[in-house]
Amino acid sequence: MERLRNKLNRLSAKWPASRSTSPVPEVHGALEGESVASEQPHIESTTVHISERLWNQAYDHLQRESFGTIVDTYEKILSRYLQTDSSFEASIISSDHATRWEQMKRLTSKGLENTAKDSSQKQKVNEWLELSKPLREAVGAGLKAVPQAAVPWAGICCALEKLLLFQMKSVILYHRNRLAVFMRDLPKVDDWAGHIKEIKEAEKALGVDSNQYNTLEMRTNLQELSSTAKEHAQWQRKDRLDDLDNECLTELRVTNPQKDRNTIVDAKGGLFYDSYRWILENEEYKQWLTGSENNLLWVKGDPGKGKTMLLAGIITELEKSSPESVFYFFCQATEPRLRTATNVLRGLLWSLVRTRPHMFHHVRKEYTKEGKGAFSDSNAWQTLCAILIVILEEEDLVQDCVFVIDALDECTTDRDQLLRFILRASTSYKAKWIVSSRNWFEIEKRMDGIQKKARLQLEMNAAAISDAVKKYITRKIDELDAENSYSESTREEIQNHLLANADDTFLWVSLVCDELGKPDVMPHHITTVLKSFPAGLEKLYEKMVEKINGSRDKDLCKAVLGVVVVAYRPLTLAELGSSDSMLDKLSQDTNMLSNIVRSCGSLLTIRGDIVYTVHQSVKDFLRSSQEVMGRGLAQQHYKVFLNSIQAMQKGLHRDLYAINDPGALIDGIESPESHSLNSLQYACIHWAEHFHEGFLELSELQYTSTFDLISTFCKEKYIYWLEAMSLLRCASEAVKAVQKLKIDIVSNEILEI
């Protein structure tokens, strides 16, 4: 008995009322006919409330079961006792839990006083009664602290019922006729030993349940701690993996094709649905899209026919139904990062793994094996091809993919290599491909080797293209009219001229409308301006150059056009000024220089502070123009080289950024927004390439002066040039430049470095 008392006292102390602030649990089963509120205003009263309710529930349960007679007898005795006991204000059995428990205690104590000489076992009843209170409190505290406690505490509730039954029988015993009781005890009619045994068994079961519960709880807590530790370790590993993944993606990224598309579309005036809607009903396109025979769609046509905007429209429509299945790359010959076969694959792969991360492990595997440079070194093409082929082999995952490559003719580096890859990918795997190009023989020859392809030649769809161009003309006239408020006759004049001379060429319409939209063109100038633009792109470009020759700034305009034609990338206005001696005088006044660029008509355009040709066909035309190139491409390259090395000789010096720390790491150095090196950037990176393209046609006198110039530069500025290349993050390009320079010089047996 004492052992059980101590155990339950410890159990009660384990859940003090002030320990938990958990909400009151909902006890299922244990509290029949009652619902426990989910929220109580006072935590301590909640604990007592639940424990007493449990006691009361045990009391009522005995009355409903087969022990109802015993409970009724007990209550009759209690009623008689209450009528004679003046200490109780009420003479009825209380329904209040606490009062009813107190009544039982008083009645039992009275019985013990009357039977003080009875056996020691019977004298322990009062101890059992006192014992039930901490038991109830422990139950209540346990339920309060642990919402899931209803099930493990069922054993305690059962023990509580047995204790109450024992107490009631004891009360009945104490108030019976003593002789009758004595006689009943002799044969053990009331089986007190059995009751005591049941209580001890309940105590034992309670102890076992308690140990099991505590063991289970401890094990659960340990498992939770272990799981938490494992999760923490996984999070740490994931963080490290995320860092490596981000590093890998950064190395893979060469451009963002989505931003490239948006830039191109914006530069062309935005996407016009009516200019490409015809393709959606085209039979070749629909068969390619829905069928399985042809995985490659080749869109080809002459310059200015709208191939790029057509593909941009197709991408837009495909993305409406399957936004995560279209991956594309827009080649541009004027942009170094957009004109190599390796970069095309890098762009497609970067978009693919960002959209479908479950494929990224293929990229990570190669990056982990090869390290930095895996996607940019001399073996990058093989690495990228291998990754894409492995991904394409997972046909269930990529059969809905569409890969789009625009302007294949503007992929100037390793184009044939890219074509061979497209041939293999489109014939061996389920993913679909769209490519566009001009009508070039070398591309045609390679495409003829692809069996599973659909050919869509724009010139063969003249009616559809003509209708699209008409709608485009109407749109452009509406835009001009909104700014200039044309009369109906002026609108009609413009429309008739454009329809008659456009030759189903979007670019031609765009160039003419750009001229009409210039601020200095008034409505009464319209007729003159329209007549100055002949039909066809070639003749239009010739007319624009002829107009330049008649201007006062023709020499400056030709200087700009000459530099733009041979430049390896679009130049900033500041770089343009450093690339020609005539333009150098204007390099400090970018507004003046931008006015000269605009004087070149619609051949050039300025976006931001960067000068572009309006179309690749413009650059192709200017390359062969005697009016612009003078003595040829080689001489123009030599001019750019000469001006570049002179600009570097004048502008390079020690500690360009005034860091004053020879050991500074490049990653910790930020490039100033405005610095003289910005205007020298193109010259520093590309001077050796221009020398390579121009030195073969030099005269003997030019050879001597040129190599004297290079020798002086290497002696006086070489170390500063290396510093500049480092600051520009182009150290590897510096190594290539020196190697190329050495080959050029040694090959002519003039000078050895």
GROMACS .gro file of C-alpha atoms in nm, residues 50-60 136:
model
   12
   50ILE     CA    1  -1.055   1.713  -1.559
   51SER     CA    2  -0.931   1.501  -1.265
   52GLU     CA    3  -1.260   1.539  -1.078
   53ARG     CA    4  -1.456   1.467  -1.392
   54LEU     CA    5  -1.259   1.146  -1.428
   55TRP     CA    6  -1.345   1.053  -1.067
   56ASN     CA    7  -1.710   1.135  -1.127
   57GLN     CA    8  -1.711   0.938  -1.452
   58ALA     CA    9  -1.576   0.634  -1.268
   59TYR     CA   10  -1.847   0.677  -1.003
   60ASP     CA   11  -2.125   0.698  -1.262
  136ARG     CA   12  -0.707   1.172  -0.985
   0.00000   0.00000   0.00000
